[in-house]
Amino acid sequence: MKRVLVLVAATALLAGSAAQSKPMKWMDGTAVGLPAGAKLAVAKGDPSKAGDFTVLIKMPANYAVPPHHHPGDETVRVMGDGTLSYGMGDKLDKSNVGSLTKGYHVTMAAGMNHYVFTSDPLTVQVTGTGPFAITYVDPKDDPRTK
């Protein structure tokens, strides 16, 4: 009986590993309203629909997302080396920010204006409940209108 349980557990582990090794489909971040330069991949769910989702975002060096907000809470977790700087408010103010490094996260409340920027290339994981949307404080910052 123990051998059967071990075999079942090993098979489940291998099946899970195979599913996780499926390559991610990366797309231009402008498709969801991010400024040019970012790449986005959906890891779980569908951000355009109601329900939980997880996306990964690759940001290049010296990248910024101007002040904006979302209809739902979002949690941003740093996945790689580098530092993500973030702040709250209607104007991007690099002198008044918090910073996150690998493994740390911040949750931005629904409707709260916030911004992020990097100095080095960085990957973050964003989780939330869809449908996901970005509303910029200044409509001129929205890359979908350019």
GROMACS .gro file of C-alpha atoms in nm:
model
  146
    1MET     CA    1   0.000   0.000   0.000
    2LYS     CA    2   0.282   0.242   0.081
    3ARG     CA    3   0.436   0.183  -0.264
    4VAL     CA    4   0.107   0.272  -0.433
    5LEU     CA    5   0.078   0.596  -0.234
    6VAL     CA    6   0.438   0.690  -0.315
    7LEU     CA    7   0.378   0.617  -0.684
    8VAL     CA    8   0.058   0.825  -0.687
    9ALA     CA    9   0.233   1.113  -0.508
   10ALA     CA   10   0.532   1.098  -0.745
   11THR     CA   11   0.304   1.092  -1.050
   12ALA     CA   12   0.108   1.394  -0.921
   13LEU     CA   13   0.432   1.581  -0.853
   14LEU     CA   14   0.563   1.512  -1.204
   15ALA     CA   15   0.232   1.611  -1.361
   16GLY     CA   16   0.239   1.938  -1.166
   17SER     CA   17   0.597   2.005  -1.275
   18ALA     CA   18   0.508   1.943  -1.639
   19ALA     CA   19   0.216   2.187  -1.615
   20GLN     CA   20   0.437   2.451  -1.455
   21SER     CA   21   0.705   2.417  -1.721
   22LYS     CA   22   0.464   2.529  -1.995
   23PRO     CA   23   0.618   2.841  -2.149
   24MET     CA   24   0.448   3.170  -2.070
   25LYS     CA   25   0.302   3.375  -2.355
   26TRP     CA   26   0.445   3.726  -2.323
   27MET     CA   27   0.268   4.022  -2.486
   28ASP     CA   28   0.314   4.395  -2.508
   29GLY     CA   29   0.198   4.563  -2.186
   30THR     CA   30   0.029   4.835  -2.390
   31ALA     CA   31  -0.248   4.581  -2.457
   32VAL     CA   32  -0.369   4.636  -2.098
   33GLY     CA   33  -0.275   5.003  -2.074
   34LEU     CA   34   0.084   4.990  -1.948
   35PRO     CA   35   0.333   5.236  -2.097
   36ALA     CA   36   0.549   5.108  -2.383
   37GLY     CA   37   0.841   4.885  -2.289
   38ALA     CA   38   0.675   4.642  -2.046
   39LYS     CA   39   0.591   4.281  -2.129
   40LEU     CA   40   0.303   4.097  -1.963
   41ALA     CA   41   0.215   3.727  -1.925
   42VAL     CA   42  -0.099   3.581  -1.768
   43ALA     CA   43  -0.007   3.314  -1.513
   44LYS     CA   44  -0.358   3.244  -1.378
   45GLY     CA   45  -0.714   3.339  -1.462
   46ASP     CA   46  -0.826   3.599  -1.713
   47PRO     CA   47  -0.771   3.962  -1.606
   48SER     CA   48  -1.041   4.081  -1.847
   49LYS     CA   49  -1.311   3.877  -1.670
   50ALA     CA   50  -1.456   3.857  -1.319
   51GLY     CA   51  -1.246   3.637  -1.091
   52ASP     CA   52  -0.897   3.602  -0.949
   53PHE     CA   53  -0.598   3.656  -1.176
   54THR     CA   54  -0.219   3.660  -1.161
   55VAL     CA   55   0.002   3.828  -1.419
   56LEU     CA   56   0.377   3.875  -1.449
   57ILE     CA   57   0.512   4.205  -1.578
   58LYS     CA   58   0.868   4.253  -1.704
   59MET     CA   59   0.973   4.616  -1.676
   60PRO     CA   60   1.285   4.756  -1.841
   61ALA     CA   61   1.536   4.980  -1.662
   62ASN     CA   62   1.417   5.336  -1.592
   63TYR     CA   63   1.053   5.241  -1.646
   64ALA     CA   64   0.760   5.422  -1.486
   65VAL     CA   65   0.385   5.378  -1.468
   66PRO     CA   66   0.238   5.726  -1.404
   67PRO     CA   67  -0.026   5.784  -1.135
   68HIS     CA   68  -0.329   5.564  -1.190
   69HIS     CA   69  -0.581   5.346  -1.007
   70HIS     CA   70  -0.775   5.022  -1.054
   71PRO     CA   71  -1.135   4.917  -0.979
   72GLY     CA   72  -1.012   4.637  -0.749
   73ASP     CA   73  -0.730   4.586  -0.501
   74GLU     CA   74  -0.401   4.473  -0.655
   75THR     CA   75  -0.104   4.311  -0.483
   76VAL     CA   76   0.236   4.370  -0.644
   77ARG     CA   77   0.522   4.136  -0.550
   78VAL     CA   78   0.883   4.172  -0.669
   79MET     CA   79   0.997   3.845  -0.829
   80GLY     CA   80   1.357   3.915  -0.928
   81ASP     CA   81   1.662   4.116  -0.840
   82GLY     CA   82   1.621   4.490  -0.838
   83THR     CA   83   1.403   4.741  -0.659
   84LEU     CA   84   1.051   4.858  -0.732
   85SER     CA   85   0.976   5.208  -0.607
   86TYR     CA   86   0.614   5.304  -0.545
   87GLY     CA   87   0.417   5.597  -0.416
   88MET     CA   88   0.064   5.718  -0.362
   89GLY     CA   89  -0.094   6.031  -0.501
   90ASP     CA   90  -0.188   6.222  -0.812
   91LYS     CA   91   0.171   6.317  -0.912
   92LEU     CA   92   0.478   6.096  -0.953
   93ASP     CA   93   0.707   6.215  -0.671
   94LYS     CA   94   1.037   6.025  -0.662
   95SER     CA   95   1.131   6.189  -0.331
   96ASN     CA   96   0.837   6.037  -0.141
   97VAL     CA   97   0.830   5.664  -0.216
   98GLY     CA   98   0.853   5.321  -0.064
   99SER     CA   99   1.066   5.047  -0.212
  100LEU     CA  100   1.035   4.672  -0.249
  101THR     CA  101   1.296   4.406  -0.322
  102LYS     CA  102   1.266   4.039  -0.415
  103GLY     CA  103   0.989   3.858  -0.226
  104TYR     CA  104   0.827   4.168  -0.078
  105HIS     CA  105   0.488   4.304  -0.178
  106VAL     CA  106   0.249   4.593  -0.141
  107THR     CA  107  -0.128   4.598  -0.182
  108MET     CA  108  -0.281   4.899  -0.355
  109ALA     CA  109  -0.644   4.955  -0.255
  110ALA     CA  110  -0.916   4.989  -0.517
  111GLY     CA  111  -0.951   5.348  -0.639
  112MET     CA  112  -0.626   5.463  -0.472
  113ASN     CA  113  -0.401   5.665  -0.705
  114HIS     CA  114  -0.049   5.525  -0.710
  115TYR     CA  115   0.258   5.498  -0.932
  116VAL     CA  116   0.563   5.274  -0.971
  117PHE     CA  117   0.908   5.305  -1.125
  118THR     CA  118   1.232   5.111  -1.162
  119SER     CA  119   1.599   5.189  -1.208
  120ASP     CA  120   1.698   4.838  -1.319
  121PRO     CA  121   1.509   4.575  -1.522
  122LEU     CA  122   1.260   4.402  -1.294
  123THR     CA  123   0.982   4.142  -1.296
  124VAL     CA  124   0.678   4.178  -1.071
  125GLN     CA  125   0.377   3.957  -1.006
  126VAL     CA  126   0.039   4.128  -0.984
  127THR     CA  127  -0.260   3.951  -0.831
  128GLY     CA  128  -0.612   4.079  -0.801
  129THR     CA  129  -0.975   4.022  -0.889
  130GLY     CA  130  -1.091   4.108  -1.238
  131PRO     CA  131  -1.197   4.260  -1.449
  132PHE     CA  132  -0.865   4.447  -1.444
  133ALA     CA  133  -0.850   4.806  -1.567
  134ILE     CA  134  -0.606   5.097  -1.544
  135THR     CA  135  -0.740   5.453  -1.514
  136TYR     CA  136  -0.472   5.721  -1.536
  137VAL     CA  137  -0.502   6.039  -1.328
  138ASP     CA  138  -0.394   6.237  -1.635
  139PRO     CA  139  -0.561   6.094  -1.945
  140LYS     CA  140  -0.257   6.210  -2.150
  141ASP     CA  141  -0.052   5.937  -1.974
  142ASP     CA  142  -0.275   5.660  -2.112
  143PRO     CA  143  -0.083   5.481  -2.392
  144ARG     CA  144  -0.409   5.350  -2.537
  145THR     CA  145  -0.501   5.703  -2.650
  146LYS     CA  146  -0.177   5.770  -2.839
   0.00000   0.00000   0.00000
